[in-house]
PDB file of C-alpha atoms and ligand atoms in Angstrom:
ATOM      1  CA  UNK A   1      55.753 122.306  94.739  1.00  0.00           C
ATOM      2  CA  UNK A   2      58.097 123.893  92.388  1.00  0.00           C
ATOM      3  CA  UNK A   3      61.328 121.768  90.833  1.00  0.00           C
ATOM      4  CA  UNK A   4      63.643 123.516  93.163  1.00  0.00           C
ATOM      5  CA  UNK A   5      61.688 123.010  96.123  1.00  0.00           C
ATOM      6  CA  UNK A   6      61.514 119.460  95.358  1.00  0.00           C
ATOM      7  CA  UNK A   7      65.104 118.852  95.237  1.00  0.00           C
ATOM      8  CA  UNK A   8      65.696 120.343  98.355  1.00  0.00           C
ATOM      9  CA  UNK A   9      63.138 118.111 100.605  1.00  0.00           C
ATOM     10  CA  UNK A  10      63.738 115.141  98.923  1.00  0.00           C
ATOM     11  CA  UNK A  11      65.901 112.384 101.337  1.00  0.00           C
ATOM     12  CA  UNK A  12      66.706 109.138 101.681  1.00  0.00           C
ATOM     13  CA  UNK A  13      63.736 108.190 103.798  1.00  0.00           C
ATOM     14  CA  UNK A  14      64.491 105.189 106.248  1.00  0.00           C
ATOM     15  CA  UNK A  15      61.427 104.917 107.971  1.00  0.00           C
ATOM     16  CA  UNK A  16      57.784 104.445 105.833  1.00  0.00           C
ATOM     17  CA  UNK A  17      54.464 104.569 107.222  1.00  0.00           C
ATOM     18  CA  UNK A  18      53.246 100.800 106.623  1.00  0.00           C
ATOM     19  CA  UNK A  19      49.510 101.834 106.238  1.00  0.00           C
ATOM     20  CA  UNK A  20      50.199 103.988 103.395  1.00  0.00           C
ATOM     21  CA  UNK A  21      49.377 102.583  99.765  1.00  0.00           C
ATOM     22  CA  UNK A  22      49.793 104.155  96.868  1.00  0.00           C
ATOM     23  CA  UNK A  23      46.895 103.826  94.104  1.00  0.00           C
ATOM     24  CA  UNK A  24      47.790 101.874  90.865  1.00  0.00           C
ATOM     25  CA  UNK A  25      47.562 105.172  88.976  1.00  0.00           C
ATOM     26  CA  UNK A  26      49.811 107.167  91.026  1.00  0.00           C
ATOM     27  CA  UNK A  27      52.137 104.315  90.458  1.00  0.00           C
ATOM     28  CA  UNK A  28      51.318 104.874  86.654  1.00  0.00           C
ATOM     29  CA  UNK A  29      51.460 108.930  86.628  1.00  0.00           C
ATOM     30  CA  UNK A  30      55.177 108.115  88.697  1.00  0.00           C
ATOM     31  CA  UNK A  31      56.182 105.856  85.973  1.00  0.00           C
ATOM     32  CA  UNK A  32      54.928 107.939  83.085  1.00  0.00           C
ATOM     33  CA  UNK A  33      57.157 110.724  84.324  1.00  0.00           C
ATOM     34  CA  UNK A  34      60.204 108.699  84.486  1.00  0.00           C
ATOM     35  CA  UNK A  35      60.257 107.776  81.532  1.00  0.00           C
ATOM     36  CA  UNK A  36      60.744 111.458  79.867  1.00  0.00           C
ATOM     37  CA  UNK A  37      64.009 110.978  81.624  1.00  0.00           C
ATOM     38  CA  UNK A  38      66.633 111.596  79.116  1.00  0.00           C
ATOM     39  CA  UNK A  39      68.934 108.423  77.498  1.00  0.00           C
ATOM     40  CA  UNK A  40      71.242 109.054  75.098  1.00  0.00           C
ATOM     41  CA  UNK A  41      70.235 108.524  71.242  1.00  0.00           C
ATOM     42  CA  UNK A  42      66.902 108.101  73.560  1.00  0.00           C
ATOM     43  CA  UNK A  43      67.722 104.413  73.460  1.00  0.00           C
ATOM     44  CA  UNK A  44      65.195 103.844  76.139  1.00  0.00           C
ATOM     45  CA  UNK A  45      67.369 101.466  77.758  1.00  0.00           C
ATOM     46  CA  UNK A  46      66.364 101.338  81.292  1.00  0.00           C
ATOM     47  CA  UNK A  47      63.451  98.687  82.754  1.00  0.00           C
ATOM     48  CA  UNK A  48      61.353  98.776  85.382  1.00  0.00           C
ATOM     49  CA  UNK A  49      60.132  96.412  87.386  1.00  0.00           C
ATOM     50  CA  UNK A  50      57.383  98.085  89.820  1.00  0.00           C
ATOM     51  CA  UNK A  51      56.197  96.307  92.502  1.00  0.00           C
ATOM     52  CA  UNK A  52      53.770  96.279  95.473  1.00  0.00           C
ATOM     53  CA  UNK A  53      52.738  92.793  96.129  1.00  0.00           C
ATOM     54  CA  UNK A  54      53.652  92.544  99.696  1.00  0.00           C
ATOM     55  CA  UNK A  55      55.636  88.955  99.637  1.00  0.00           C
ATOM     56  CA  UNK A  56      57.570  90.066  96.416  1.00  0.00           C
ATOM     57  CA  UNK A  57      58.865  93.271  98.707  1.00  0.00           C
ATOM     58  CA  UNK A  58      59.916  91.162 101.781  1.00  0.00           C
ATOM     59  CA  UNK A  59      61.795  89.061  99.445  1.00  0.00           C
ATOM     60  CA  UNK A  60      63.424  91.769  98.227  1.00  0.00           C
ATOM     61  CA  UNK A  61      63.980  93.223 101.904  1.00  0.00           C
ATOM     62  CA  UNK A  62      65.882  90.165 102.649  1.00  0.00           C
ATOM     63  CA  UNK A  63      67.846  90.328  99.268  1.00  0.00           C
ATOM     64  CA  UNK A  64      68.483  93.906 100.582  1.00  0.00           C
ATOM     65  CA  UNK A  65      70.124  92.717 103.987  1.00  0.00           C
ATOM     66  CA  UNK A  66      67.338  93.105 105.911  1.00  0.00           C
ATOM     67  CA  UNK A  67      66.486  96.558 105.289  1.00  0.00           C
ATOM     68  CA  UNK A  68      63.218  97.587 106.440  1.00  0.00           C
ATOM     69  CA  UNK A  69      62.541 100.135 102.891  1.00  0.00           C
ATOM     70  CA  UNK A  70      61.483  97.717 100.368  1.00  0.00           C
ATOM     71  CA  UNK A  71      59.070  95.880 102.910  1.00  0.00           C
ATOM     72  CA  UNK A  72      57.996  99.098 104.885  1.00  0.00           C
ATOM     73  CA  UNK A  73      57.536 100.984 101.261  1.00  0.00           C
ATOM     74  CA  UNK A  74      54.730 101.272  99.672  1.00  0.00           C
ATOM     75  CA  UNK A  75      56.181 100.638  95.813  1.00  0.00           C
ATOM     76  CA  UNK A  76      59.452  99.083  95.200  1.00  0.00           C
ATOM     77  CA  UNK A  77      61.116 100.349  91.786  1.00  0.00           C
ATOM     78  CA  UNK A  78      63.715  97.987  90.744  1.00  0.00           C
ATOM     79  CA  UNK A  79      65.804  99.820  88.024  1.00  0.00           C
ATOM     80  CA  UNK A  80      67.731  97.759  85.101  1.00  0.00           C
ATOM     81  CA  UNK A  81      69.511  98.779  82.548  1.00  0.00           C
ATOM     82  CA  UNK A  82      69.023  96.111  78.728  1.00  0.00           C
ATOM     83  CA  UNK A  83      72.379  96.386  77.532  1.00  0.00           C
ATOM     84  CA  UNK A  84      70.894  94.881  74.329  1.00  0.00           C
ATOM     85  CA  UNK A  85      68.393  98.122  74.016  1.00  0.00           C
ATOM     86  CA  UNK A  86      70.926  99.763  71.118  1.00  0.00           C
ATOM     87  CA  UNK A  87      70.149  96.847  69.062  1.00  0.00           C
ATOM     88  CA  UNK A  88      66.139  95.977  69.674  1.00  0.00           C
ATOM     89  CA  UNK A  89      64.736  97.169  67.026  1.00  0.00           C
ATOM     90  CA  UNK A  90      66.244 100.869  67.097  1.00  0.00           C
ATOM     91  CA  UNK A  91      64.186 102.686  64.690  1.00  0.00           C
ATOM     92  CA  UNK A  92      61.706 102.941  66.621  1.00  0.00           C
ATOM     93  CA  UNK A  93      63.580 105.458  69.075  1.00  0.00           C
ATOM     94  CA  UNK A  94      63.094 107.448  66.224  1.00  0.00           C
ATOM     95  CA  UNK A  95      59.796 107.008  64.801  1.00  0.00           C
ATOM     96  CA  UNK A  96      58.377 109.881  65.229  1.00  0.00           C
ATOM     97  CA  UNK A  97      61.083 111.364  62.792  1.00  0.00           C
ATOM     98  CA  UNK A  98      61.749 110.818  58.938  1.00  0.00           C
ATOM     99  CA  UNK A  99      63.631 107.874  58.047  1.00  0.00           C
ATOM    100  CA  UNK A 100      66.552 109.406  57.816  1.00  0.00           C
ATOM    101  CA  UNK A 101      67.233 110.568  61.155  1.00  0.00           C
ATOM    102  CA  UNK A 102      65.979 106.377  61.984  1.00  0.00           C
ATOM    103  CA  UNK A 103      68.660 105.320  59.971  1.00  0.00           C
ATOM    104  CA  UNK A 104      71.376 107.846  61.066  1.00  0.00           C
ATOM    105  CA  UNK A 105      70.918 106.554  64.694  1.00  0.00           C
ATOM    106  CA  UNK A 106      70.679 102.876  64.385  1.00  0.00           C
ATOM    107  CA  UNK A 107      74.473 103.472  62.779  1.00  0.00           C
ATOM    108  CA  UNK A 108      75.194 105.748  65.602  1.00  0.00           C
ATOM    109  CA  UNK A 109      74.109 103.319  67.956  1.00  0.00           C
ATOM    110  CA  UNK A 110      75.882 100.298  66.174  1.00  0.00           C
ATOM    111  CA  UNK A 111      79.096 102.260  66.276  1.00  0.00           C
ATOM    112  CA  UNK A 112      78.753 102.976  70.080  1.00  0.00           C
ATOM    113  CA  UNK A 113      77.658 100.060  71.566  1.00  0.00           C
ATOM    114  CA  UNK A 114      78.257  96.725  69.052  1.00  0.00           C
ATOM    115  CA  UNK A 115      82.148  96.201  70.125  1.00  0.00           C
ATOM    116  CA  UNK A 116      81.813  97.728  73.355  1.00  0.00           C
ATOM    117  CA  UNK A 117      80.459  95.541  76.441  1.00  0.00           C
ATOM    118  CA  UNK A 118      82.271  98.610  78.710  1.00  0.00           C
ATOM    119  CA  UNK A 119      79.694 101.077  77.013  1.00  0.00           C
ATOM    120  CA  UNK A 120      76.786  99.021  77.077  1.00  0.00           C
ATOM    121  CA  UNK A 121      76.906  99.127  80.856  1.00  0.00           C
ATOM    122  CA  UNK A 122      77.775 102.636  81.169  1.00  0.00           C
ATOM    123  CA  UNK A 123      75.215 103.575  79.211  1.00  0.00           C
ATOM    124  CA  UNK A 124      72.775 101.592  81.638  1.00  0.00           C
ATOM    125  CA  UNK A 125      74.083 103.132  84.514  1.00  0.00           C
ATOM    126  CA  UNK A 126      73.736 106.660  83.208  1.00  0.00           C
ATOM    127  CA  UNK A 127      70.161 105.892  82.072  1.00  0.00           C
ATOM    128  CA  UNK A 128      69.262 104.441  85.118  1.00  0.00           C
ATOM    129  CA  UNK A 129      70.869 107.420  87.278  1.00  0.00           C
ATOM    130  CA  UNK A 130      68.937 110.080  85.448  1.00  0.00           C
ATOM    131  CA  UNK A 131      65.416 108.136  85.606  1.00  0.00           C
ATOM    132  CA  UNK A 132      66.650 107.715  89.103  1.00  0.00           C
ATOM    133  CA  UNK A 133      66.259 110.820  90.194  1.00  0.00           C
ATOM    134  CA  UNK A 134      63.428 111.727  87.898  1.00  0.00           C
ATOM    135  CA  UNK A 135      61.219 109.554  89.689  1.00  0.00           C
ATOM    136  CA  UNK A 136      62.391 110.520  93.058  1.00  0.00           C
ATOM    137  CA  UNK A 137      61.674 114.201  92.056  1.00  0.00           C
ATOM    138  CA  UNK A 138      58.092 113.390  90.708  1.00  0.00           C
ATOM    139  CA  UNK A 139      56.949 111.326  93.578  1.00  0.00           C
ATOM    140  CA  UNK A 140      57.763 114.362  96.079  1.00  0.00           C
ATOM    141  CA  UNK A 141      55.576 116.630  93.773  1.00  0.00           C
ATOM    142  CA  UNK A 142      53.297 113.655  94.663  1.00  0.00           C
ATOM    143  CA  UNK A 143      53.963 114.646  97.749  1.00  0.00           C
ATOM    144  CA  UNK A 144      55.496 111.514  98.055  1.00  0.00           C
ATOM    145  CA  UNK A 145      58.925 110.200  99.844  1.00  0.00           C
ATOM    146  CA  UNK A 146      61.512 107.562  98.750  1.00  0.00           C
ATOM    147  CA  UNK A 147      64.996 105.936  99.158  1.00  0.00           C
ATOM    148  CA  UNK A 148      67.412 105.101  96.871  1.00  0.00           C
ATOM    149  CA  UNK A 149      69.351 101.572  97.391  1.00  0.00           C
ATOM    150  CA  UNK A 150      72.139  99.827  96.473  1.00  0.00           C
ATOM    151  CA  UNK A 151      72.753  97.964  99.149  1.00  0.00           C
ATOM    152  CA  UNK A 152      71.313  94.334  98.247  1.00  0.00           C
ATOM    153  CA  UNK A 153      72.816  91.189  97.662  1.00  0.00           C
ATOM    154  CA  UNK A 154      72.833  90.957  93.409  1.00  0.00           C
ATOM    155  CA  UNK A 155      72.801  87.688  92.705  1.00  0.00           C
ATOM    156  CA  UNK A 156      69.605  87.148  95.189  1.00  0.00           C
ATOM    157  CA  UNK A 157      67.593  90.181  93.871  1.00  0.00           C
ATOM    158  CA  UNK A 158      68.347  89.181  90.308  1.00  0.00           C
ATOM    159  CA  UNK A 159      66.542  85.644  91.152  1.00  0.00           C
ATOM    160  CA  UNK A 160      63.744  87.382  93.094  1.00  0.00           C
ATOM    161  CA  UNK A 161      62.888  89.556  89.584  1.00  0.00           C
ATOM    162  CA  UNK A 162      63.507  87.168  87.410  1.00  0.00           C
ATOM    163  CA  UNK A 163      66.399  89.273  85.866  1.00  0.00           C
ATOM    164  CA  UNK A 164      66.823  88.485  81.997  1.00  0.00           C
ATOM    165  CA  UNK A 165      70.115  88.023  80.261  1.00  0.00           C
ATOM    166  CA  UNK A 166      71.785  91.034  78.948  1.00  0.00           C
ATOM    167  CA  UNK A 167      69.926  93.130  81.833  1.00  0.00           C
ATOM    168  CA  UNK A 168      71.872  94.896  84.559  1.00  0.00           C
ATOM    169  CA  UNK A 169      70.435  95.855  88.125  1.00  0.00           C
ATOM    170  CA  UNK A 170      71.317  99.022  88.804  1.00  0.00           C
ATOM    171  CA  UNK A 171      69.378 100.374  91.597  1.00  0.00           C
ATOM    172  CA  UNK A 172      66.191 100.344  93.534  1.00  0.00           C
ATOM    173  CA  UNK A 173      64.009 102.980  94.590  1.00  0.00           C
ATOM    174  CA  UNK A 174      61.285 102.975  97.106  1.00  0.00           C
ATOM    175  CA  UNK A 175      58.329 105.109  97.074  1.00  0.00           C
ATOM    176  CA  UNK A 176      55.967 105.414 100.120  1.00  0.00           C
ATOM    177  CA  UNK A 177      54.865 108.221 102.981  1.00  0.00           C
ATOM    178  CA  UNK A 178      57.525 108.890 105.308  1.00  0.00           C
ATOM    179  CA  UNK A 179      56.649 107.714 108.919  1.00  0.00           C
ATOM    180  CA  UNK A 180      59.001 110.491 110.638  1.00  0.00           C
ATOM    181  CA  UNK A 181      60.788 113.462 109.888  1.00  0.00           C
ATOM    182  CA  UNK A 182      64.196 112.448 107.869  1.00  0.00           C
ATOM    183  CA  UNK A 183      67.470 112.941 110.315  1.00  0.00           C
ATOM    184  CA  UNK A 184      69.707 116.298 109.179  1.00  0.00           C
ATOM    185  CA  UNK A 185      71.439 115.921 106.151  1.00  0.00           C
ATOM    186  CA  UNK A 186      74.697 113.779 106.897  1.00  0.00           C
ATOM    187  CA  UNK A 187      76.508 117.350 105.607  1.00  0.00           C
ATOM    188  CA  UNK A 188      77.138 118.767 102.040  1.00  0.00           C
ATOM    189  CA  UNK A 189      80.837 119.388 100.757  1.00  0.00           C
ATOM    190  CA  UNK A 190      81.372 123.137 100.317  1.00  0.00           C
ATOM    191  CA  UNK A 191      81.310 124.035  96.338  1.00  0.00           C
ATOM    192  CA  UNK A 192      84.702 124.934  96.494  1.00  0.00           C
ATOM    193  CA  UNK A 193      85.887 121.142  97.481  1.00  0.00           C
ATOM    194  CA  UNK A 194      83.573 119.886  94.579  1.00  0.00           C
ATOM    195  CA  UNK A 195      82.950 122.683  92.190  1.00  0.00           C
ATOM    196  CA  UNK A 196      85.936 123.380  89.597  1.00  0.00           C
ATOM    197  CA  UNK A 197      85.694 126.589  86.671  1.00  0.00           C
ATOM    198  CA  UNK A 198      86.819 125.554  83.656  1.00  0.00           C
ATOM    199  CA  UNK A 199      89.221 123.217  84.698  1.00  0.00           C
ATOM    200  CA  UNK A 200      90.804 120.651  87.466  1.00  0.00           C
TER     201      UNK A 200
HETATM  202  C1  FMN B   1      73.381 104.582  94.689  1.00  0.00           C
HETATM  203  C2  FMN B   1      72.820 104.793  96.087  1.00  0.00           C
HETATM  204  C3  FMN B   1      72.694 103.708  96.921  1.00  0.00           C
HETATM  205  C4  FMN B   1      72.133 103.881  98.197  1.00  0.00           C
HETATM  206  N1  FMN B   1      71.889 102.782  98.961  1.00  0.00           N
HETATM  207  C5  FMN B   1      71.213 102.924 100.119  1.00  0.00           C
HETATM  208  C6  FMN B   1      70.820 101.780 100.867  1.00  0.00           C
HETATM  209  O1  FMN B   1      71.071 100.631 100.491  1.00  0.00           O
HETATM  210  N2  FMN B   1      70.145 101.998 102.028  1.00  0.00           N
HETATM  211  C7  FMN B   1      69.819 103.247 102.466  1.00  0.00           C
HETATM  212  O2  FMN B   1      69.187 103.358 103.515  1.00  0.00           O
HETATM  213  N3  FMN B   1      70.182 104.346 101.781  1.00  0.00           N
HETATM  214  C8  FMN B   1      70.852 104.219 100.609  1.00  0.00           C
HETATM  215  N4  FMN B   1      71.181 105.327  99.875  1.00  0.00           N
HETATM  216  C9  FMN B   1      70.813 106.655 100.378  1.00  0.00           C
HETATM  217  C10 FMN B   1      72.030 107.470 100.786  1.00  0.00           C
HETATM  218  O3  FMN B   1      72.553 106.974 101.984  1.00  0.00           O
HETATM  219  C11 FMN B   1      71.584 108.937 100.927  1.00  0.00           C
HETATM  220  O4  FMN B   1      71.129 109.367  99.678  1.00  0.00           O
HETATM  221  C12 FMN B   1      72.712 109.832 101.393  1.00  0.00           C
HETATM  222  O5  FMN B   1      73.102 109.517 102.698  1.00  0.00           O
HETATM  223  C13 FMN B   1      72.313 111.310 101.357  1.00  0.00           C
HETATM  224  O6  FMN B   1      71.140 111.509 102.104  1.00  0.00           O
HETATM  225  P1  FMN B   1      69.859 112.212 101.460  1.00  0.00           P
HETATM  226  O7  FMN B   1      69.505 111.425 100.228  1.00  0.00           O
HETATM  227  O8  FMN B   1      68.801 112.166 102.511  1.00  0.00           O
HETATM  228  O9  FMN B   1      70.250 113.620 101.115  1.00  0.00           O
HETATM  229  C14 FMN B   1      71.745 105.179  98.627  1.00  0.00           C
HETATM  230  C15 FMN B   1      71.900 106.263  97.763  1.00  0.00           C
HETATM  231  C16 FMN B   1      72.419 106.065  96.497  1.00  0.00           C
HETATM  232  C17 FMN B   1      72.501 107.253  95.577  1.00  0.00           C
END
Protein backbone atom coordinates (compact mmCIF):
# COMPACT_ATOMS: atom_id res chain seq x y z
CA UNK A 1 0.00 0.00 0.00
CA UNK A 2 1.49 3.20 -1.05
CA UNK A 3 1.57 6.47 1.54
CA UNK A 4 -1.26 8.03 -0.30
CA UNK A 5 -3.35 5.12 -0.37
CA UNK A 6 -2.92 4.77 3.23
CA UNK A 7 -4.15 8.07 4.15
CA UNK A 8 -7.12 7.73 2.31
CA UNK A 9 -8.50 4.29 3.99
CA UNK A 10 -7.44 5.04 7.20
CA UNK A 11 -10.72 5.86 9.79
CA UNK A 12 -11.63 6.07 13.01
CA UNK A 13 -12.62 2.46 13.41
CA UNK A 14 -15.45 1.92 16.11
CA UNK A 15 -15.97 -1.56 15.88
CA UNK A 16 -12.72 -4.26 16.32
CA UNK A 17 -12.80 -7.81 15.72
CA UNK A 18 -12.17 -9.22 19.42
CA UNK A 19 -10.37 -12.42 18.12
CA UNK A 20 -7.77 -10.52 16.44
CA UNK A 21 -4.24 -10.20 18.24
CA UNK A 22 -1.55 -8.61 17.12
CA UNK A 23 2.03 -10.39 17.56
CA UNK A 24 4.53 -8.68 20.00
CA UNK A 25 6.67 -7.81 16.98
CA UNK A 26 4.15 -6.18 14.93
CA UNK A 27 3.57 -4.19 18.02
CA UNK A 28 7.45 -3.56 17.91
CA UNK A 29 7.81 -2.89 13.92
CA UNK A 30 4.47 -0.26 14.77
CA UNK A 31 6.42 1.32 17.45
CA UNK A 32 9.75 1.43 15.68
CA UNK A 33 8.06 3.43 12.95
CA UNK A 34 6.63 5.94 15.19
CA UNK A 35 9.26 6.90 16.51
CA UNK A 36 10.98 8.40 13.14
CA UNK A 37 8.13 10.76 13.66
CA UNK A 38 9.57 14.15 13.61
CA UNK A 39 9.95 16.44 17.16
CA UNK A 40 11.40 19.50 17.06
CA UNK A 41 15.29 19.83 18.01
CA UNK A 42 14.30 15.88 17.83
CA UNK A 43 13.75 16.20 21.56
CA UNK A 44 12.12 12.85 21.54
CA UNK A 45 9.61 14.00 23.86
CA UNK A 46 6.68 11.83 23.42
CA UNK A 47 6.12 8.27 25.59
CA UNK A 48 4.44 5.42 24.97
CA UNK A 49 2.80 3.29 26.93
CA UNK A 50 1.69 0.10 24.71
CA UNK A 51 -0.55 -2.16 26.00
CA UNK A 52 -2.43 -5.45 25.42
CA UNK A 53 -3.00 -7.08 28.69
CA UNK A 54 -6.66 -7.50 28.53
CA UNK A 55 -7.66 -6.10 32.25
CA UNK A 56 -5.26 -3.04 31.76
CA UNK A 57 -7.55 -2.22 28.40
CA UNK A 58 -10.98 -2.58 30.16
CA UNK A 59 -9.69 -0.30 32.71
CA UNK A 60 -8.89 1.99 30.34
CA UNK A 61 -12.37 1.42 28.46
CA UNK A 62 -14.03 2.53 31.54
CA UNK A 63 -11.58 5.55 32.01
CA UNK A 64 -12.69 6.14 28.35
CA UNK A 65 -16.56 6.33 29.21
CA UNK A 66 -17.30 3.13 28.33
CA UNK A 67 -16.09 3.00 24.93
CA UNK A 68 -15.89 -0.31 23.48
CA UNK A 69 -12.11 0.63 21.38
CA UNK A 70 -9.62 0.21 24.01
CA UNK A 71 -11.28 -3.15 25.28
CA UNK A 72 -12.42 -4.42 21.74
CA UNK A 73 -8.72 -3.35 20.33
CA UNK A 74 -6.20 -5.37 20.01
CA UNK A 75 -3.20 -2.76 21.28
CA UNK A 76 -3.96 0.29 23.18
CA UNK A 77 -1.27 3.18 22.54
CA UNK A 78 -1.46 5.65 25.23
CA UNK A 79 0.49 8.77 23.97
CA UNK A 80 2.31 11.31 26.56
CA UNK A 81 4.14 13.98 26.05
CA UNK A 82 7.61 14.51 29.16
CA UNK A 83 7.53 18.08 29.34
CA UNK A 84 10.90 17.62 31.12
CA UNK A 85 12.40 15.82 27.75
CA UNK A 86 14.33 19.39 26.74
CA UNK A 87 16.24 19.01 29.83
CA UNK A 88 17.03 14.96 30.26
CA UNK A 89 20.11 14.73 29.31
CA UNK A 90 19.85 16.58 25.78
CA UNK A 91 23.00 15.74 24.13
CA UNK A 92 22.12 12.80 23.41
CA UNK A 93 19.41 14.01 20.76
CA UNK A 94 22.42 14.80 19.13
CA UNK A 95 24.88 12.18 19.47
CA UNK A 96 25.27 11.08 16.46
CA UNK A 97 26.70 14.63 15.55
CA UNK A 98 29.98 16.51 16.67
CA UNK A 99 29.86 18.19 19.86
CA UNK A 100 29.16 21.19 18.63
CA UNK A 101 25.93 20.81 17.09
CA UNK A 102 25.21 18.82 21.01
CA UNK A 103 26.02 21.87 22.55
CA UNK A 104 24.26 24.34 20.15
CA UNK A 105 20.94 22.49 20.90
CA UNK A 106 20.96 21.90 24.55
CA UNK A 107 21.15 26.06 24.50
CA UNK A 108 18.48 26.04 21.94
CA UNK A 109 16.46 23.90 23.93
CA UNK A 110 17.19 25.78 27.30
CA UNK A 111 16.12 28.98 25.63
CA UNK A 112 12.78 27.44 24.38
CA UNK A 113 11.52 25.53 26.97
CA UNK A 114 13.32 26.53 30.65
CA UNK A 115 10.88 29.70 31.36
CA UNK A 116 8.14 28.47 29.39
CA UNK A 117 5.56 25.86 31.02
CA UNK A 118 3.09 27.15 27.84
CA UNK A 119 5.83 25.66 25.41
CA UNK A 120 6.62 22.67 27.18
CA UNK A 121 3.08 21.49 26.58
CA UNK A 122 2.81 22.64 23.15
CA UNK A 123 5.64 21.06 22.26
CA UNK A 124 4.07 17.69 23.68
CA UNK A 125 1.08 18.11 21.89
CA UNK A 126 2.75 18.69 18.55
CA UNK A 127 5.02 15.67 19.15
CA UNK A 128 2.38 13.59 20.10
CA UNK A 129 0.08 14.72 17.00
CA UNK A 130 2.72 13.90 14.46
CA UNK A 131 3.66 10.32 16.05
CA UNK A 132 -0.07 10.20 16.10
CA UNK A 133 -0.65 9.86 12.86
CA UNK A 134 2.59 8.14 12.03
CA UNK A 135 1.51 5.19 13.74
CA UNK A 136 -1.94 5.23 12.43
CA UNK A 137 -0.41 5.39 8.87
CA UNK A 138 2.06 2.42 9.55
CA UNK A 139 -0.39 0.10 11.10
CA UNK A 140 -2.72 0.38 7.84
CA UNK A 141 0.42 -0.56 5.72
CA UNK A 142 0.14 -3.37 8.34
CA UNK A 143 -2.88 -3.69 7.00
CA UNK A 144 -4.01 -2.78 10.19
CA UNK A 145 -7.03 -0.38 11.54
CA UNK A 146 -7.19 2.06 14.51
CA UNK A 147 -8.98 4.95 16.37
CA UNK A 148 -7.80 7.88 17.71
CA UNK A 149 -9.32 9.04 21.29
CA UNK A 150 -9.64 11.73 23.38
CA UNK A 151 -12.52 11.13 24.91
CA UNK A 152 -11.50 9.64 28.49
CA UNK A 153 -11.80 10.83 31.80
CA UNK A 154 -7.88 12.30 32.60
CA UNK A 155 -7.53 12.09 35.92
CA UNK A 156 -8.73 8.19 35.84
CA UNK A 157 -6.50 7.17 32.85
CA UNK A 158 -3.56 8.98 34.38
CA UNK A 159 -4.03 6.55 37.61
CA UNK A 160 -4.66 3.50 35.39
CA UNK A 161 -0.88 4.20 33.64
CA UNK A 162 0.68 5.23 36.34
CA UNK A 163 1.28 8.72 34.72
CA UNK A 164 4.64 10.35 36.06
CA UNK A 165 5.02 13.96 37.03
CA UNK A 166 5.93 16.35 34.38
CA UNK A 167 4.12 13.89 31.76
CA UNK A 168 1.05 14.98 29.82
CA UNK A 169 -1.65 12.53 28.27
CA UNK A 170 -2.30 13.52 25.13
CA UNK A 171 -4.06 10.93 23.25
CA UNK A 172 -4.72 7.29 22.75
CA UNK A 173 -4.66 5.24 19.81
CA UNK A 174 -6.02 1.83 19.24
CA UNK A 175 -4.72 -0.63 16.89
CA UNK A 176 -6.67 -3.84 15.97
CA UNK A 177 -8.67 -5.50 12.72
CA UNK A 178 -11.72 -3.75 11.98
CA UNK A 179 -14.87 -5.97 12.58
CA UNK A 180 -17.05 -4.02 9.81
CA UNK A 181 -16.71 -1.72 7.13
CA UNK A 182 -16.16 2.02 8.70
CA UNK A 183 -19.56 4.27 8.17
CA UNK A 184 -18.99 7.18 5.20
CA UNK A 185 -16.84 9.79 6.13
CA UNK A 186 -18.91 12.28 8.42
CA UNK A 187 -18.02 14.87 5.23
CA UNK A 188 -14.81 16.88 4.36
CA UNK A 189 -14.89 20.84 4.24
CA UNK A 190 -14.32 21.97 0.65
CA UNK A 191 -10.52 23.41 0.29
CA UNK A 192 -11.80 26.62 -0.32
CA UNK A 193 -13.50 26.89 3.39
CA UNK A 194 -10.09 25.59 4.82
CA UNK A 195 -7.38 26.20 2.32
CA UNK A 196 -5.99 29.96 2.24
CA UNK A 197 -2.88 31.17 -0.55
CA UNK A 198 -0.58 33.12 0.97
CA UNK A 199 -2.64 34.69 3.35
CA UNK A 200 -6.02 34.87 5.64
C1 LIG B 1 -7.98 14.11 19.03
C2 LIG B 1 -9.05 13.13 18.58
C3 LIG B 1 -9.88 12.59 19.53
C4 LIG B 1 -10.85 11.65 19.14
N1 LIG B 1 -11.57 11.01 20.10
C5 LIG B 1 -12.39 10.00 19.75
C6 LIG B 1 -13.05 9.23 20.74
O1 LIG B 1 -12.90 9.45 21.95
N2 LIG B 1 -13.87 8.23 20.31
C7 LIG B 1 -14.04 7.93 18.99
O2 LIG B 1 -14.77 7.00 18.69
N3 LIG B 1 -13.43 8.65 18.03
C8 LIG B 1 -12.60 9.66 18.37
N4 LIG B 1 -11.93 10.37 17.41
C9 LIG B 1 -12.14 10.02 16.00
C10 LIG B 1 -12.87 11.11 15.24
O3 LIG B 1 -14.22 11.12 15.62
C11 LIG B 1 -12.71 10.84 13.74
O4 LIG B 1 -11.34 10.91 13.44
C12 LIG B 1 -13.46 11.84 12.89
O5 LIG B 1 -14.84 11.71 13.06
C13 LIG B 1 -13.14 11.67 11.40
O6 LIG B 1 -13.40 10.35 11.00
P1 LIG B 1 -12.27 9.47 10.28
O7 LIG B 1 -11.07 9.47 11.19
O8 LIG B 1 -12.87 8.12 10.09
O9 LIG B 1 -11.96 10.14 8.97
C14 LIG B 1 -10.99 11.30 17.77
C15 LIG B 1 -10.14 11.89 16.83
C16 LIG B 1 -9.17 12.78 17.24
C17 LIG B 1 -8.23 13.33 16.20
Amino acid sequence: MDTLEAIKTRRATKKFDKSYKMTSEQVKSLMEHAILSPTSYNQQNWRFITITEQSIKDQISKAARDQPQPSEGSLVIILCGNMNAWKEEPLRYWKNHPSEKQETVKNALHRKYADSPQNRRDEAIRSCGMAAQTIMLAARQMGLDSCPMGGFEYDELAKVINLPENHLIVLMIVVGKAAEPAKPRGGQLSLDKIVFENRF
